[in-house]
């Protein structure tokens, strides 16, 4: 019985930016007696069904964006006599759909870290259960990844998780509902152990793939103090102290290590935290800005962000403390107007953001926005090729609309083309060259241009464009650009590196 673990993707670039961590975690959770699991990351290359034999187990992890491709793989594997097991956020939300469309024998909901060996044992016995509840595994029990199974020279960044869960409740995000609102911090020693192993293997750039690296804000502490809630205050202080303890250990790793993470904008008003991040070699962070207007922020339940000039100042605080920002903006909010697009591009430039992504509001299952949107149709749900648009991920990509949310004043295509316009403006060669001043040498500046262009090709043109020729050109460009970029990110293996004492 061979174990195959597949990360589905419609697009294969031959090279990928970040390692899909779950593949290597489940590989580690696979008991030795089943032999070495066979890992397939389709962002590198396609899954080949003929590698599967009757009696094998094929584990497929899906989120909404790659569910349709995952179902295709599930059916192919089942047709070859394999036991098919699905997991991931989308499988957790729609277990029945996964069984029906993906020919699943079993579905794992929640975290797979601890329940995976039981799933395999039942498959081996020929009687997998339809559903396994993985639940929310405690931070101390997260399984470390099997980095010895990484194919060499195919990924630019490795990924290590330090915390799961986010205490916020943004309306477009499902993380706080699926991973929970109580942050589950991982033990510092386990995190450092994995990072040291990755550095030994030559990874210098590592993403801290957390839901929210800053789970306790100054406002949370102040509120607990105001409410005179000593238990809550102590919990928050402990969580915060844990983050500082982790960062103190990260700071002891080799000085050329580069970490990147995701945090909320509130961290900008916490200079002590930003200084600790910088000392810990956390040189970049994805910050969900979402909207540059107060009305837009209110619409997505993100009132804790600032708008306008205050927003630009707050974002600059990251850069001033040495943390580069990848700003994430959403277009298509009901409060957006045609001039919001220009205003957003201007704020992004004025705030000194190093990278940016501009996404169109999409109702993803598991979110408040999705529930509201689905309810708004009542019994009259429009369809595309017979598929209700409230199951938009089941519409083949070529036929899938790019924008679903009704907007009071703008047509979907106007929102799409204006979004594309902002990507074009932010990633124009002149603008990228200007931003490349964040590094000093000409060589580093050229590398910055290359990486910016790759980012744009991978994430903008392939996702937003309705033109299939433009999408194919982007994939070709991304394939071509990714090779030199991978070499830029690769570090020298440090086989003798020890865990800091
Ligand atoms: S968008 Fe970010 S801050 Fe908001 S709930 Fe999701 S993970 Fe938390």
PDB file of C-alpha atoms in Angstrom, residues 56-356:
ATOM      1  CA  UNK A  56      -2.836   2.594  -2.609  1.00  0.00           C
ATOM      2  CA  UNK A  57      -4.053   5.598  -0.616  1.00  0.00           C
ATOM      3  CA  UNK A  58      -4.260   8.987  -2.325  1.00  0.00           C
ATOM      4  CA  UNK A  59      -4.570  11.952   0.066  1.00  0.00           C
ATOM      5  CA  UNK A  60      -5.663  15.219  -1.558  1.00  0.00           C
ATOM      6  CA  UNK A  61      -5.658  18.561   0.292  1.00  0.00           C
ATOM      7  CA  UNK A  62      -7.978  21.221  -1.097  1.00  0.00           C
ATOM      8  CA  UNK A  63      -9.021  24.800  -0.544  1.00  0.00           C
ATOM      9  CA  UNK A  64     -11.868  26.331  -2.545  1.00  0.00           C
ATOM     10  CA  UNK A  65      -9.569  27.585  -5.323  1.00  0.00           C
ATOM     11  CA  UNK A  66      -8.200  24.156  -6.254  1.00  0.00           C
ATOM     12  CA  UNK A  67     -11.196  21.975  -5.319  1.00  0.00           C
ATOM     13  CA  UNK A  68     -12.314  21.281  -8.902  1.00  0.00           C
ATOM     14  CA  UNK A  69      -8.875  20.025  -9.951  1.00  0.00           C
ATOM     15  CA  UNK A  70      -8.707  18.018  -6.710  1.00  0.00           C
ATOM     16  CA  UNK A  71     -11.996  16.266  -7.594  1.00  0.00           C
ATOM     17  CA  UNK A  72     -10.607  15.293 -10.998  1.00  0.00           C
ATOM     18  CA  UNK A  73      -7.585  13.709  -9.320  1.00  0.00           C
ATOM     19  CA  UNK A  74      -9.823  11.930  -6.786  1.00  0.00           C
ATOM     20  CA  UNK A  75     -11.900  10.340  -9.551  1.00  0.00           C
ATOM     21  CA  UNK A  76      -8.797   9.284 -11.477  1.00  0.00           C
ATOM     22  CA  UNK A  77      -7.265   7.697  -8.377  1.00  0.00           C
ATOM     23  CA  UNK A  78     -10.491   5.889  -7.429  1.00  0.00           C
ATOM     24  CA  UNK A  79     -10.795   4.531 -10.967  1.00  0.00           C
ATOM     25  CA  UNK A  80      -7.383   2.919 -10.467  1.00  0.00           C
ATOM     26  CA  UNK A  81      -8.590   1.159  -7.324  1.00  0.00           C
ATOM     27  CA  UNK A  82      -6.998   3.477  -4.755  1.00  0.00           C
ATOM     28  CA  UNK A  83      -8.607   4.619  -1.509  1.00  0.00           C
ATOM     29  CA  UNK A  84      -9.187   8.363  -1.828  1.00  0.00           C
ATOM     30  CA  UNK A  85      -9.000  10.673   1.194  1.00  0.00           C
ATOM     31  CA  UNK A  86      -9.674  14.419   1.089  1.00  0.00           C
ATOM     32  CA  UNK A  87      -8.688  17.042   3.648  1.00  0.00           C
ATOM     33  CA  UNK A  88      -8.183  20.813   3.828  1.00  0.00           C
ATOM     34  CA  UNK A  89     -10.486  23.773   4.446  1.00  0.00           C
ATOM     35  CA  UNK A  90     -12.836  23.084   1.555  1.00  0.00           C
ATOM     36  CA  UNK A  91     -13.227  19.405   2.416  1.00  0.00           C
ATOM     37  CA  UNK A  92     -13.984  20.432   6.012  1.00  0.00           C
ATOM     38  CA  UNK A  93     -16.751  22.747   4.815  1.00  0.00           C
ATOM     39  CA  UNK A  94     -18.275  20.505   2.117  1.00  0.00           C
ATOM     40  CA  UNK A  95     -17.684  16.816   2.979  1.00  0.00           C
ATOM     41  CA  UNK A  96     -20.730  15.667   0.976  1.00  0.00           C
ATOM     42  CA  UNK A  97     -19.644  17.530  -2.144  1.00  0.00           C
ATOM     43  CA  UNK A  98     -16.178  15.976  -1.813  1.00  0.00           C
ATOM     44  CA  UNK A  99     -17.663  12.464  -1.680  1.00  0.00           C
ATOM     45  CA  UNK A 100     -19.980  13.124  -4.599  1.00  0.00           C
ATOM     46  CA  UNK A 101     -17.599  15.004  -6.924  1.00  0.00           C
ATOM     47  CA  UNK A 102     -14.196  13.756  -5.826  1.00  0.00           C
ATOM     48  CA  UNK A 103     -15.063  10.067  -5.294  1.00  0.00           C
ATOM     49  CA  UNK A 104     -13.775  10.335  -1.717  1.00  0.00           C
ATOM     50  CA  UNK A 105     -13.764   7.200   0.450  1.00  0.00           C
ATOM     51  CA  UNK A 106     -13.023   9.372   3.469  1.00  0.00           C
ATOM     52  CA  UNK A 107     -12.900  13.034   4.434  1.00  0.00           C
ATOM     53  CA  UNK A 108     -10.715  14.503   7.196  1.00  0.00           C
ATOM     54  CA  UNK A 109     -12.122  17.682   8.724  1.00  0.00           C
ATOM     55  CA  UNK A 110      -9.943  20.179  10.601  1.00  0.00           C
ATOM     56  CA  UNK A 111      -6.249  19.498  11.319  1.00  0.00           C
ATOM     57  CA  UNK A 112      -4.873  16.254   9.890  1.00  0.00           C
ATOM     58  CA  UNK A 113      -1.708  16.120  12.050  1.00  0.00           C
ATOM     59  CA  UNK A 114      -2.884  13.566  14.613  1.00  0.00           C
ATOM     60  CA  UNK A 115      -5.718  11.687  12.937  1.00  0.00           C
ATOM     61  CA  UNK A 116      -3.826  10.711   9.759  1.00  0.00           C
ATOM     62  CA  UNK A 117      -2.319   7.426  11.075  1.00  0.00           C
ATOM     63  CA  UNK A 118      -5.828   6.214  12.059  1.00  0.00           C
ATOM     64  CA  UNK A 119      -7.144   7.060   8.573  1.00  0.00           C
ATOM     65  CA  UNK A 120      -4.329   5.040   6.978  1.00  0.00           C
ATOM     66  CA  UNK A 121      -4.870   2.068   9.310  1.00  0.00           C
ATOM     67  CA  UNK A 122      -8.581   1.977   8.385  1.00  0.00           C
ATOM     68  CA  UNK A 123      -7.750   2.226   4.673  1.00  0.00           C
ATOM     69  CA  UNK A 124      -5.286  -0.628   5.072  1.00  0.00           C
ATOM     70  CA  UNK A 125      -8.001  -2.708   6.752  1.00  0.00           C
ATOM     71  CA  UNK A 126     -10.277  -1.844   3.810  1.00  0.00           C
ATOM     72  CA  UNK A 127     -12.865   0.038   5.896  1.00  0.00           C
ATOM     73  CA  UNK A 128     -12.180   3.775   6.020  1.00  0.00           C
ATOM     74  CA  UNK A 129     -14.851   5.782   7.825  1.00  0.00           C
ATOM     75  CA  UNK A 130     -16.654   8.440   5.757  1.00  0.00           C
ATOM     76  CA  UNK A 131     -15.557  11.227   8.130  1.00  0.00           C
ATOM     77  CA  UNK A 132     -12.637  11.755  10.518  1.00  0.00           C
ATOM     78  CA  UNK A 133     -12.764  14.759  12.841  1.00  0.00           C
ATOM     79  CA  UNK A 134      -9.215  16.089  13.049  1.00  0.00           C
ATOM     80  CA  UNK A 135     -10.374  19.001  15.229  1.00  0.00           C
ATOM     81  CA  UNK A 136      -8.059  21.806  16.309  1.00  0.00           C
ATOM     82  CA  UNK A 137      -4.777  20.305  17.392  1.00  0.00           C
ATOM     83  CA  UNK A 138      -3.058  21.980  20.337  1.00  0.00           C
ATOM     84  CA  UNK A 139       0.025  24.077  19.438  1.00  0.00           C
ATOM     85  CA  UNK A 140       2.275  21.697  21.366  1.00  0.00           C
ATOM     86  CA  UNK A 141       1.203  18.793  19.140  1.00  0.00           C
ATOM     87  CA  UNK A 142       1.707  20.280  15.665  1.00  0.00           C
ATOM     88  CA  UNK A 143       3.679  17.749  13.641  1.00  0.00           C
ATOM     89  CA  UNK A 144       7.013  19.047  12.256  1.00  0.00           C
ATOM     90  CA  UNK A 145       7.413  18.721   8.488  1.00  0.00           C
ATOM     91  CA  UNK A 146       9.572  16.095   6.697  1.00  0.00           C
ATOM     92  CA  UNK A 147      11.956  18.453   4.912  1.00  0.00           C
ATOM     93  CA  UNK A 148      14.157  15.555   3.830  1.00  0.00           C
ATOM     94  CA  UNK A 149      11.493  14.866   1.170  1.00  0.00           C
ATOM     95  CA  UNK A 150      11.845  18.293  -0.477  1.00  0.00           C
ATOM     96  CA  UNK A 151      12.905  18.104  -4.115  1.00  0.00           C
ATOM     97  CA  UNK A 152      16.014  20.236  -4.419  1.00  0.00           C
ATOM     98  CA  UNK A 153      16.047  23.528  -6.314  1.00  0.00           C
ATOM     99  CA  UNK A 154      12.282  23.697  -6.938  1.00  0.00           C
ATOM    100  CA  UNK A 155      11.104  26.109  -4.221  1.00  0.00           C
ATOM    101  CA  UNK A 156      12.199  29.660  -3.448  1.00  0.00           C
ATOM    102  CA  UNK A 157      10.871  29.827   0.120  1.00  0.00           C
ATOM    103  CA  UNK A 158      10.308  27.135   2.726  1.00  0.00           C
ATOM    104  CA  UNK A 159       7.386  27.473   5.163  1.00  0.00           C
ATOM    105  CA  UNK A 160       7.223  26.928   8.905  1.00  0.00           C
ATOM    106  CA  UNK A 161       4.166  27.512  11.084  1.00  0.00           C
ATOM    107  CA  UNK A 162       4.436  29.163  14.496  1.00  0.00           C
ATOM    108  CA  UNK A 163       0.759  29.813  15.381  1.00  0.00           C
ATOM    109  CA  UNK A 164      -2.696  28.745  14.150  1.00  0.00           C
ATOM    110  CA  UNK A 165      -5.908  30.736  14.603  1.00  0.00           C
ATOM    111  CA  UNK A 166      -6.738  34.437  14.564  1.00  0.00           C
ATOM    112  CA  UNK A 167      -8.742  36.412  17.140  1.00  0.00           C
ATOM    113  CA  UNK A 168     -10.191  38.815  14.537  1.00  0.00           C
ATOM    114  CA  UNK A 169     -13.363  38.188  12.518  1.00  0.00           C
ATOM    115  CA  UNK A 170     -12.995  39.783   9.080  1.00  0.00           C
ATOM    116  CA  UNK A 171     -16.099  39.187   6.967  1.00  0.00           C
ATOM    117  CA  UNK A 172     -14.289  37.933   3.844  1.00  0.00           C
ATOM    118  CA  UNK A 173     -12.002  35.496   5.702  1.00  0.00           C
ATOM    119  CA  UNK A 174     -12.697  31.933   6.878  1.00  0.00           C
ATOM    120  CA  UNK A 175      -9.529  31.469   8.967  1.00  0.00           C
ATOM    121  CA  UNK A 176     -11.060  32.578  12.278  1.00  0.00           C
ATOM    122  CA  UNK A 177     -13.965  30.162  11.783  1.00  0.00           C
ATOM    123  CA  UNK A 178     -11.938  27.142  10.629  1.00  0.00           C
ATOM    124  CA  UNK A 179      -8.727  27.577  12.670  1.00  0.00           C
ATOM    125  CA  UNK A 180     -10.556  29.246  15.554  1.00  0.00           C
ATOM    126  CA  UNK A 181     -10.179  32.593  17.309  1.00  0.00           C
ATOM    127  CA  UNK A 182      -7.933  31.299  20.066  1.00  0.00           C
ATOM    128  CA  UNK A 183      -4.333  31.471  18.858  1.00  0.00           C
ATOM    129  CA  UNK A 184      -2.500  28.151  19.246  1.00  0.00           C
ATOM    130  CA  UNK A 185       1.187  28.968  19.657  1.00  0.00           C
ATOM    131  CA  UNK A 186       3.661  26.298  18.696  1.00  0.00           C
ATOM    132  CA  UNK A 187       6.585  25.515  21.020  1.00  0.00           C
ATOM    133  CA  UNK A 188       9.615  27.644  20.246  1.00  0.00           C
ATOM    134  CA  UNK A 189      11.989  24.653  20.263  1.00  0.00           C
ATOM    135  CA  UNK A 190       9.925  22.845  17.598  1.00  0.00           C
ATOM    136  CA  UNK A 191       9.899  25.949  15.372  1.00  0.00           C
ATOM    137  CA  UNK A 192      13.632  26.546  15.741  1.00  0.00           C
ATOM    138  CA  UNK A 193      14.398  22.852  15.127  1.00  0.00           C
ATOM    139  CA  UNK A 194      12.651  22.962  11.751  1.00  0.00           C
ATOM    140  CA  UNK A 195      14.277  26.230  10.753  1.00  0.00           C
ATOM    141  CA  UNK A 196      17.748  24.943  11.586  1.00  0.00           C
ATOM    142  CA  UNK A 197      17.052  21.873   9.444  1.00  0.00           C
ATOM    143  CA  UNK A 198      15.973  24.077   6.548  1.00  0.00           C
ATOM    144  CA  UNK A 199      19.101  26.216   6.830  1.00  0.00           C
ATOM    145  CA  UNK A 200      21.236  23.081   6.821  1.00  0.00           C
ATOM    146  CA  UNK A 201      19.547  22.235   3.498  1.00  0.00           C
ATOM    147  CA  UNK A 202      20.271  25.656   1.993  1.00  0.00           C
ATOM    148  CA  UNK A 203      17.016  27.538   2.591  1.00  0.00           C
ATOM    149  CA  UNK A 204      17.774  31.102   3.583  1.00  0.00           C
ATOM    150  CA  UNK A 205      14.291  32.544   2.943  1.00  0.00           C
ATOM    151  CA  UNK A 206      11.553  31.092   5.144  1.00  0.00           C
ATOM    152  CA  UNK A 207       7.884  32.069   5.341  1.00  0.00           C
ATOM    153  CA  UNK A 208       6.359  31.912   8.816  1.00  0.00           C
ATOM    154  CA  UNK A 209       3.089  30.594   7.437  1.00  0.00           C
ATOM    155  CA  UNK A 210       0.855  31.813  10.253  1.00  0.00           C
ATOM    156  CA  UNK A 211      -2.718  33.019  10.214  1.00  0.00           C
ATOM    157  CA  UNK A 212      -1.679  36.087  12.199  1.00  0.00           C
ATOM    158  CA  UNK A 213       1.835  36.465  13.668  1.00  0.00           C
ATOM    159  CA  UNK A 214       0.586  39.285  15.939  1.00  0.00           C
ATOM    160  CA  UNK A 215      -2.246  37.634  17.878  1.00  0.00           C
ATOM    161  CA  UNK A 216      -2.306  40.112  20.777  1.00  0.00           C
ATOM    162  CA  UNK A 217      -2.531  43.831  20.069  1.00  0.00           C
ATOM    163  CA  UNK A 218      -2.026  46.750  22.451  1.00  0.00           C
ATOM    164  CA  UNK A 219      -5.758  47.441  22.087  1.00  0.00           C
ATOM    165  CA  UNK A 220      -6.568  43.873  23.272  1.00  0.00           C
ATOM    166  CA  UNK A 221      -4.389  44.352  26.369  1.00  0.00           C
ATOM    167  CA  UNK A 222      -5.893  47.754  27.111  1.00  0.00           C
ATOM    168  CA  UNK A 223      -9.408  46.369  26.771  1.00  0.00           C
ATOM    169  CA  UNK A 224      -8.741  43.469  29.158  1.00  0.00           C
ATOM    170  CA  UNK A 225      -7.269  45.939  31.667  1.00  0.00           C
ATOM    171  CA  UNK A 226     -10.240  48.282  31.261  1.00  0.00           C
ATOM    172  CA  UNK A 227     -12.704  45.445  31.812  1.00  0.00           C
ATOM    173  CA  UNK A 228     -10.759  44.450  34.928  1.00  0.00           C
ATOM    174  CA  UNK A 229     -10.502  40.866  33.652  1.00  0.00           C
ATOM    175  CA  UNK A 230      -7.273  39.532  35.232  1.00  0.00           C
ATOM    176  CA  UNK A 231      -7.620  36.017  33.760  1.00  0.00           C
ATOM    177  CA  UNK A 232      -7.987  37.324  30.225  1.00  0.00           C
ATOM    178  CA  UNK A 233      -5.194  39.843  30.774  1.00  0.00           C
ATOM    179  CA  UNK A 234      -2.842  37.126  32.017  1.00  0.00           C
ATOM    180  CA  UNK A 235      -3.666  34.878  29.032  1.00  0.00           C
ATOM    181  CA  UNK A 236      -2.972  37.709  26.614  1.00  0.00           C
ATOM    182  CA  UNK A 237       0.269  38.635  28.365  1.00  0.00           C
ATOM    183  CA  UNK A 238       1.424  35.019  28.221  1.00  0.00           C
ATOM    184  CA  UNK A 239       0.613  34.774  24.521  1.00  0.00           C
ATOM    185  CA  UNK A 240       2.532  37.982  23.894  1.00  0.00           C
ATOM    186  CA  UNK A 241       5.488  36.843  26.002  1.00  0.00           C
ATOM    187  CA  UNK A 242       5.575  33.605  23.960  1.00  0.00           C
ATOM    188  CA  UNK A 243       5.897  35.613  20.740  1.00  0.00           C
ATOM    189  CA  UNK A 244       8.805  37.590  22.204  1.00  0.00           C
ATOM    190  CA  UNK A 245      10.475  34.365  23.397  1.00  0.00           C
ATOM    191  CA  UNK A 246      10.184  32.932  19.882  1.00  0.00           C
ATOM    192  CA  UNK A 247      11.581  36.094  18.310  1.00  0.00           C
ATOM    193  CA  UNK A 248      14.498  36.118  20.758  1.00  0.00           C
ATOM    194  CA  UNK A 249      15.433  32.633  19.548  1.00  0.00           C
ATOM    195  CA  UNK A 250      14.951  33.529  15.870  1.00  0.00           C
ATOM    196  CA  UNK A 251      17.340  36.436  16.445  1.00  0.00           C
ATOM    197  CA  UNK A 252      20.083  33.917  17.323  1.00  0.00           C
ATOM    198  CA  UNK A 253      19.953  32.253  13.899  1.00  0.00           C
ATOM    199  CA  UNK A 254      22.505  33.175  11.197  1.00  0.00           C
ATOM    200  CA  UNK A 255      22.290  36.874  10.361  1.00  0.00           C
ATOM    201  CA  UNK A 256      21.534  36.376   6.648  1.00  0.00           C
ATOM    202  CA  UNK A 257      18.302  34.419   7.379  1.00  0.00           C
ATOM    203  CA  UNK A 258      15.198  36.152   6.024  1.00  0.00           C
ATOM    204  CA  UNK A 259      11.722  35.517   7.390  1.00  0.00           C
ATOM    205  CA  UNK A 260       8.407  36.726   6.029  1.00  0.00           C
ATOM    206  CA  UNK A 261       5.055  36.518   7.827  1.00  0.00           C
ATOM    207  CA  UNK A 262       1.474  37.839   7.987  1.00  0.00           C
ATOM    208  CA  UNK A 263       0.308  40.313  10.593  1.00  0.00           C
ATOM    209  CA  UNK A 264      -2.400  42.845  11.210  1.00  0.00           C
ATOM    210  CA  UNK A 265      -1.728  46.527  10.754  1.00  0.00           C
ATOM    211  CA  UNK A 266      -2.090  47.148  14.501  1.00  0.00           C
ATOM    212  CA  UNK A 267       1.505  45.935  14.930  1.00  0.00           C
ATOM    213  CA  UNK A 268       2.606  49.300  13.519  1.00  0.00           C
ATOM    214  CA  UNK A 269       1.690  50.962  16.816  1.00  0.00           C
ATOM    215  CA  UNK A 270       3.776  48.499  18.798  1.00  0.00           C
ATOM    216  CA  UNK A 271       7.412  49.621  18.288  1.00  0.00           C
ATOM    217  CA  UNK A 272       8.697  47.047  20.783  1.00  0.00           C
ATOM    218  CA  UNK A 273       7.164  44.261  18.703  1.00  0.00           C
ATOM    219  CA  UNK A 274       8.439  45.687  15.405  1.00  0.00           C
ATOM    220  CA  UNK A 275      11.950  46.018  16.818  1.00  0.00           C
ATOM    221  CA  UNK A 276      11.831  42.410  18.003  1.00  0.00           C
ATOM    222  CA  UNK A 277      10.660  41.350  14.534  1.00  0.00           C
ATOM    223  CA  UNK A 278      13.508  43.142  12.871  1.00  0.00           C
ATOM    224  CA  UNK A 279      16.041  41.632  15.307  1.00  0.00           C
ATOM    225  CA  UNK A 280      14.504  38.215  14.584  1.00  0.00           C
ATOM    226  CA  UNK A 281      15.285  38.651  10.847  1.00  0.00           C
ATOM    227  CA  UNK A 282      11.574  39.031  10.012  1.00  0.00           C
ATOM    228  CA  UNK A 283      12.146  41.412   7.155  1.00  0.00           C
ATOM    229  CA  UNK A 284       8.756  41.355   5.487  1.00  0.00           C
ATOM    230  CA  UNK A 285       5.095  40.903   6.314  1.00  0.00           C
ATOM    231  CA  UNK A 286       1.849  40.589   4.450  1.00  0.00           C
ATOM    232  CA  UNK A 287      -0.464  43.200   5.933  1.00  0.00           C
ATOM    233  CA  UNK A 288      -4.162  43.073   5.097  1.00  0.00           C
ATOM    234  CA  UNK A 289      -4.932  46.714   4.336  1.00  0.00           C
ATOM    235  CA  UNK A 290      -8.085  45.741   2.402  1.00  0.00           C
ATOM    236  CA  UNK A 291      -9.535  49.223   1.892  1.00  0.00           C
ATOM    237  CA  UNK A 292      -8.270  52.798   2.029  1.00  0.00           C
ATOM    238  CA  UNK A 293     -11.648  54.222   3.080  1.00  0.00           C
ATOM    239  CA  UNK A 294     -13.343  54.029   6.508  1.00  0.00           C
ATOM    240  CA  UNK A 295     -16.603  52.868   4.866  1.00  0.00           C
ATOM    241  CA  UNK A 296     -14.760  50.036   3.101  1.00  0.00           C
ATOM    242  CA  UNK A 297     -13.134  48.903   6.353  1.00  0.00           C
ATOM    243  CA  UNK A 298     -16.470  48.920   8.123  1.00  0.00           C
ATOM    244  CA  UNK A 299     -17.932  46.808   5.299  1.00  0.00           C
ATOM    245  CA  UNK A 300     -15.387  44.027   5.937  1.00  0.00           C
ATOM    246  CA  UNK A 301     -15.490  44.250   9.771  1.00  0.00           C
ATOM    247  CA  UNK A 302     -11.941  45.563   9.811  1.00  0.00           C
ATOM    248  CA  UNK A 303     -12.473  48.771  11.747  1.00  0.00           C
ATOM    249  CA  UNK A 304      -9.196  48.160  13.573  1.00  0.00           C
ATOM    250  CA  UNK A 305      -7.386  49.335  10.424  1.00  0.00           C
ATOM    251  CA  UNK A 306      -6.875  53.022   9.667  1.00  0.00           C
ATOM    252  CA  UNK A 307      -7.812  54.850   6.466  1.00  0.00           C
ATOM    253  CA  UNK A 308      -6.512  57.762   4.376  1.00  0.00           C
ATOM    254  CA  UNK A 309      -3.398  59.674   5.521  1.00  0.00           C
ATOM    255  CA  UNK A 310      -3.286  57.899   8.888  1.00  0.00           C
ATOM    256  CA  UNK A 311      -3.139  54.618   6.983  1.00  0.00           C
ATOM    257  CA  UNK A 312      -0.141  55.711   4.908  1.00  0.00           C
ATOM    258  CA  UNK A 313       1.645  56.846   8.104  1.00  0.00           C
ATOM    259  CA  UNK A 314       0.896  53.591   9.863  1.00  0.00           C
ATOM    260  CA  UNK A 315       2.158  51.484   6.973  1.00  0.00           C
ATOM    261  CA  UNK A 316       5.309  53.589   6.808  1.00  0.00           C
ATOM    262  CA  UNK A 317       6.008  52.691  10.438  1.00  0.00           C
ATOM    263  CA  UNK A 318       6.775  49.129   9.325  1.00  0.00           C
ATOM    264  CA  UNK A 319       9.315  50.278   6.786  1.00  0.00           C
ATOM    265  CA  UNK A 320      10.851  52.787   9.197  1.00  0.00           C
ATOM    266  CA  UNK A 321      11.504  49.875  11.592  1.00  0.00           C
ATOM    267  CA  UNK A 322      12.976  47.712   8.820  1.00  0.00           C
ATOM    268  CA  UNK A 323       9.971  45.490   8.025  1.00  0.00           C
ATOM    269  CA  UNK A 324       8.921  45.537   4.362  1.00  0.00           C
ATOM    270  CA  UNK A 325       5.207  45.374   3.669  1.00  0.00           C
ATOM    271  CA  UNK A 326       3.338  43.320   1.100  1.00  0.00           C
ATOM    272  CA  UNK A 327       0.053  45.221   1.245  1.00  0.00           C
ATOM    273  CA  UNK A 328      -3.104  43.328   0.382  1.00  0.00           C
ATOM    274  CA  UNK A 329      -6.044  45.354  -0.976  1.00  0.00           C
ATOM    275  CA  UNK A 330      -9.581  44.278  -1.899  1.00  0.00           C
ATOM    276  CA  UNK A 331     -11.591  45.837  -4.723  1.00  0.00           C
ATOM    277  CA  UNK A 332     -15.299  45.557  -5.367  1.00  0.00           C
ATOM    278  CA  UNK A 333     -16.574  46.439  -1.896  1.00  0.00           C
ATOM    279  CA  UNK A 334     -20.070  47.967  -2.088  1.00  0.00           C
ATOM    280  CA  UNK A 335     -18.598  51.268  -0.881  1.00  0.00           C
ATOM    281  CA  UNK A 336     -15.959  51.389  -3.675  1.00  0.00           C
ATOM    282  CA  UNK A 337     -16.348  54.024  -6.372  1.00  0.00           C
ATOM    283  CA  UNK A 338     -14.453  54.427  -9.653  1.00  0.00           C
ATOM    284  CA  UNK A 339     -12.007  56.825  -7.976  1.00  0.00           C
ATOM    285  CA  UNK A 340     -11.262  54.300  -5.157  1.00  0.00           C
ATOM    286  CA  UNK A 341      -8.913  52.428  -7.512  1.00  0.00           C
ATOM    287  CA  UNK A 342      -6.700  55.452  -8.186  1.00  0.00           C
ATOM    288  CA  UNK A 343      -6.836  56.478  -4.534  1.00  0.00           C
ATOM    289  CA  UNK A 344      -5.707  53.011  -3.475  1.00  0.00           C
ATOM    290  CA  UNK A 345      -2.789  53.004  -5.917  1.00  0.00           C
ATOM    291  CA  UNK A 346      -1.751  56.430  -4.611  1.00  0.00           C
ATOM    292  CA  UNK A 347      -1.904  55.357  -0.949  1.00  0.00           C
ATOM    293  CA  UNK A 348       0.095  52.203  -1.774  1.00  0.00           C
ATOM    294  CA  UNK A 349       2.795  54.372  -3.356  1.00  0.00           C
ATOM    295  CA  UNK A 350       2.821  57.024  -0.622  1.00  0.00           C
ATOM    296  CA  UNK A 351       2.955  54.449   2.157  1.00  0.00           C
ATOM    297  CA  UNK A 352       6.229  53.032   0.862  1.00  0.00           C
ATOM    298  CA  UNK A 353       4.847  49.524   0.417  1.00  0.00           C
ATOM    299  CA  UNK A 354       7.428  47.213  -1.152  1.00  0.00           C
ATOM    300  CA  UNK A 355       4.993  44.759  -2.768  1.00  0.00           C
ATOM    301  CA  UNK A 356       1.227  44.830  -3.153  1.00  0.00           C
TER     302      UNK A 356
END
